[in-house]
Amino acid sequence: MRAFLSVAFLAIGIAIGGAFPRVSEAVQGALAAAGMTKARGAPPTNAAMTKPAATATDDGHGHAEHGHVHAEGEPEPPGEHKHSEGEAKPEAAGHKHAEGEAHGHDEEGEGKIKMTAEQAAEQDIRLATVEGGILSRHLLVPGTITQDADRIARVPVRVIGTVSEMRKRLGEAVAKGEVVAVLDSREVAEAKSDFLTATVKADLEKTNFDRQQALWDKKISAESAFLNARAAYSEATLRVDLARQKLSALGLNATEVAASAKKDETTPNSSSLRRYELRSPLAGRVVERKVDVGTAVGKEGDPADVYTVADLSSVWIELAVPTTELSKVREGAKVTIVGGDDAGAEGKVVFVSPILNPDTRSARVIVALPNKDMAWRPGTFVTTEVEIAQDKVKVRLPKSAIQTIGGEKVVFVRNTDGFERRDVTIGKADDDAFEILTGLKPGDEVAVANSFVLKAELGKAEADHDH
């Protein structure tokens, strides 16, 4: 029975020893005293325990089967791994570094890219010198091209008559003062006749007055005859002046009327009394024709004009600016058209209405736009950028020069070997550029086109260095 118990305790001890290799020396001594295990020698010193001899289960690197052996009561530091003397320490991730070698990037070459001027040119990397400038802020507003009201005119009908000639077609160019149509008018004939009659009457009365004055000076005629002749001449002169003013009111020139009358004397079969010429009040193009030959004009209900002439070398853009943005728009502000084939055309605000449209709750803003090549046609819808502010900055840089790396805004500055990364701080901005607060100074040479190529080169260089 005792032998059976001894064998049982021995089996239990062997199992406990295998499962818990770190059973204290005291427990193992107790088992040896009971005769269940072989007695071991005196406990080794701490110095001996830190360097155990290899056993049959050693893995060839001086390791015990289940880890390191430490001195009695000494806690095992986490992650500690002891090696036997002379054993080479394995390097993490397969890298070997000499003793004292620093890990990571070489601080001296960090953020630098070696690139010659020829290589930069081959990759279309364009450089620009950093300098100050103006940041312009804009307001995006839709608008409509309209005719310039100061450059449009109608050819009016000032008399009652009938259209006898129409000399211009739609789209034809006209000069200022050029005859564009001819009317046949009884009213004009009467006005011309009155003037010519008054002129002849005045000439006769002047002759009679001159004769009576000569007789009166010689004391041959009576004073009453002289006074009557003078009164008649004054009245005739007054009638001539009145007839001339009537011609002027109709747009006729008295001298031309008198010359036409003398011309008619040589051609009795033709008369210019009823002829009334309509002239263009400005130079431009015929954009509208109101009547045809034979149309009665001048009376109530009849057409009041025959042509519309416009000078389209300058047009207007009518903008509808919301009340919330109206305070930002100033007369004289620069306006640029965006989008379309003719984007980039510039005009200027000439009028900001102080009255709001009750339906749209917006104010009318007029922009004068040059149109020398006639590209802008009235009625066209456009989108415009209205300049609302200008800020002068010490350092202005195009947006194409800015790149983002690791959440930081950077630029690439040209140096003797190539380029170097430079972190910058951004301030105000407009549509094309940023204000640079820190990181650059006027005179620095910076990559402003295709700078993303340098960003890619920098990332590749850092990746190669890490591996």
JSON list of C-alpha atoms in Angstrom, two decimals, residues 108 139 182 230 235 249 260 279 338 364 372 428 435 459:
[
{"chain": "A", "resi": 108, "resn": "GLU", "atom": "CA", "xyz": [20.17, 66.67, -42.62]},
{"chain": "A", "resi": 139, "resn": "LEU", "atom": "CA", "xyz": [-19.23, 88.24, -55.72]},
{"chain": "A", "resi": 182, "resn": "VAL", "atom": "CA", "xyz": [-37.39, 110.55, -97.26]},
{"chain": "A", "resi": 230, "resn": "ARG", "atom": "CA", "xyz": [-39.93, 151.52, -92.54]},
{"chain": "A", "resi": 235, "resn": "GLU", "atom": "CA", "xyz": [-42.91, 143.65, -90.50]},
{"chain": "A", "resi": 249, "resn": "ALA", "atom": "CA", "xyz": [-38.57, 123.40, -85.57]},
{"chain": "A", "resi": 260, "resn": "SER", "atom": "CA", "xyz": [-33.25, 124.13, -103.16]},
{"chain": "A", "resi": 279, "resn": "ARG", "atom": "CA", "xyz": [-31.23, 111.81, -90.86]},
{"chain": "A", "resi": 338, "resn": "VAL", "atom": "CA", "xyz": [-16.84, 83.98, -66.24]},
{"chain": "A", "resi": 364, "resn": "ARG", "atom": "CA", "xyz": [-30.50, 97.10, -60.50]},
{"chain": "A", "resi": 372, "resn": "LYS", "atom": "CA", "xyz": [-15.49, 96.41, -80.11]},
{"chain": "A", "resi": 428, "resn": "LYS", "atom": "CA", "xyz": [-6.49, 85.53, -46.82]},
{"chain": "A", "resi": 435, "resn": "GLU", "atom": "CA", "xyz": [-1.64, 85.32, -48.64]},
{"chain": "A", "resi": 459, "resn": "GLY", "atom": "CA", "xyz": [6.98, 60.79, -50.69]}
]
